[in-house]
Tab-separated table of C-alpha atoms in Angstrom:
chain	number	residue	atom	x	y	z
A	1	MET	CA	28.530	6.837	15.488
A	2	SER	CA	29.065	8.220	12.004
A	3	ALA	CA	28.374	11.759	10.895
A	4	PRO	CA	25.179	12.424	8.896
A	5	PRO	CA	25.583	12.708	5.131
A	6	PRO	CA	26.073	16.151	3.638
A	7	ALA	CA	22.782	17.915	2.912
A	8	GLU	CA	23.228	17.491	-0.851
A	9	HIS	CA	23.294	13.688	-0.407
A	10	THR	CA	20.026	13.272	1.462
A	11	ALA	CA	16.785	11.800	0.148
A	12	ALA	CA	15.154	15.213	0.479
A	13	ALA	CA	17.840	16.806	-1.688
A	14	ALA	CA	17.434	14.097	-4.320
A	15	PHE	CA	13.665	14.674	-4.359
A	16	ASP	CA	14.058	18.449	-4.521
A	17	ALA	CA	16.427	18.147	-7.498
A	18	ARG	CA	13.759	16.180	-9.414
A	19	ALA	CA	10.593	17.831	-8.120
A	20	GLN	CA	9.678	19.420	-11.467
A	21	ASP	CA	10.099	16.054	-13.232
A	22	TYR	CA	7.854	14.394	-10.642
A	23	ASP	CA	5.215	17.121	-10.948
A	24	GLY	CA	5.281	16.824	-14.731
A	25	TRP	CA	4.788	13.050	-14.600
A	26	PHE	CA	1.770	13.392	-12.305
A	27	ASP	CA	0.330	16.137	-14.526
A	28	GLU	CA	0.737	13.925	-17.629
A	29	HIS	CA	-0.598	10.742	-16.000
A	30	THR	CA	-3.538	12.026	-13.951
A	31	ASP	CA	-5.773	8.993	-14.606
A	32	LEU	CA	-3.070	6.499	-13.644
A	33	TYR	CA	-2.209	8.460	-10.486
A	34	ARG	CA	-5.867	8.706	-9.434
A	35	GLY	CA	-6.353	4.994	-10.141
A	36	GLU	CA	-3.451	4.129	-7.861
A	37	LEU	CA	-4.828	6.369	-5.125
A	38	THR	CA	-8.246	4.712	-5.466
A	39	ALA	CA	-6.686	1.245	-5.192
A	40	VAL	CA	-4.777	2.218	-2.050
A	41	ALA	CA	-7.888	3.785	-0.508
A	42	GLU	CA	-9.905	0.599	-1.202
A	43	LEU	CA	-7.209	-1.574	0.373
A	44	LEU	CA	-7.089	0.660	3.442
A	45	ALA	CA	-10.867	0.556	3.768
A	46	ARG	CA	-10.793	-3.258	3.564
A	47	SER	CA	-8.075	-3.498	6.190
A	48	LYS	CA	-10.331	-1.644	8.653
A	49	GLN	CA	-13.156	-4.157	8.270
A	50	PRO	CA	-13.418	-7.113	10.660
A	51	PRO	CA	-11.973	-10.322	9.248
A	52	ALA	CA	-14.256	-12.709	7.383
A	53	PRO	CA	-15.348	-15.825	9.290
A	54	ARG	CA	-12.855	-18.649	8.951
A	55	ALA	CA	-13.657	-21.883	7.206
A	56	TRP	CA	-14.169	-24.930	9.382
A	57	THR	CA	-10.771	-26.599	9.697
A	58	SER	CA	-11.086	-29.257	12.389
A	59	GLY	CA	-11.687	-32.100	9.917
A	60	TRP	CA	-15.264	-32.798	10.938
A	61	ALA	CA	-18.456	-30.888	10.334
A	62	PRO	CA	-20.333	-29.031	13.084
A	63	GLY	CA	-22.987	-31.261	14.623
A	64	ALA	CA	-21.222	-34.483	13.570
A	65	SER	CA	-19.528	-36.803	16.023
A	66	PRO	CA	-15.848	-35.985	16.457
A	67	PRO	CA	-13.373	-38.532	15.110
A	68	HIS	CA	-12.337	-41.260	17.579
């Protein structure tokens, strides 16, 4: 098993070093950021709904005689 990377080489350290840049981007692009959050929220809401009924796929219509 290898040793963990030094603290300065972790994802958290990389984020911390750029936190002010990230904050500035979100402050400058509020509408875009909110639009992305809205899109994600809508997708999550849809994923919690029951699936839509499936199309008939057997090759013959309900009520018709099955193929011989």
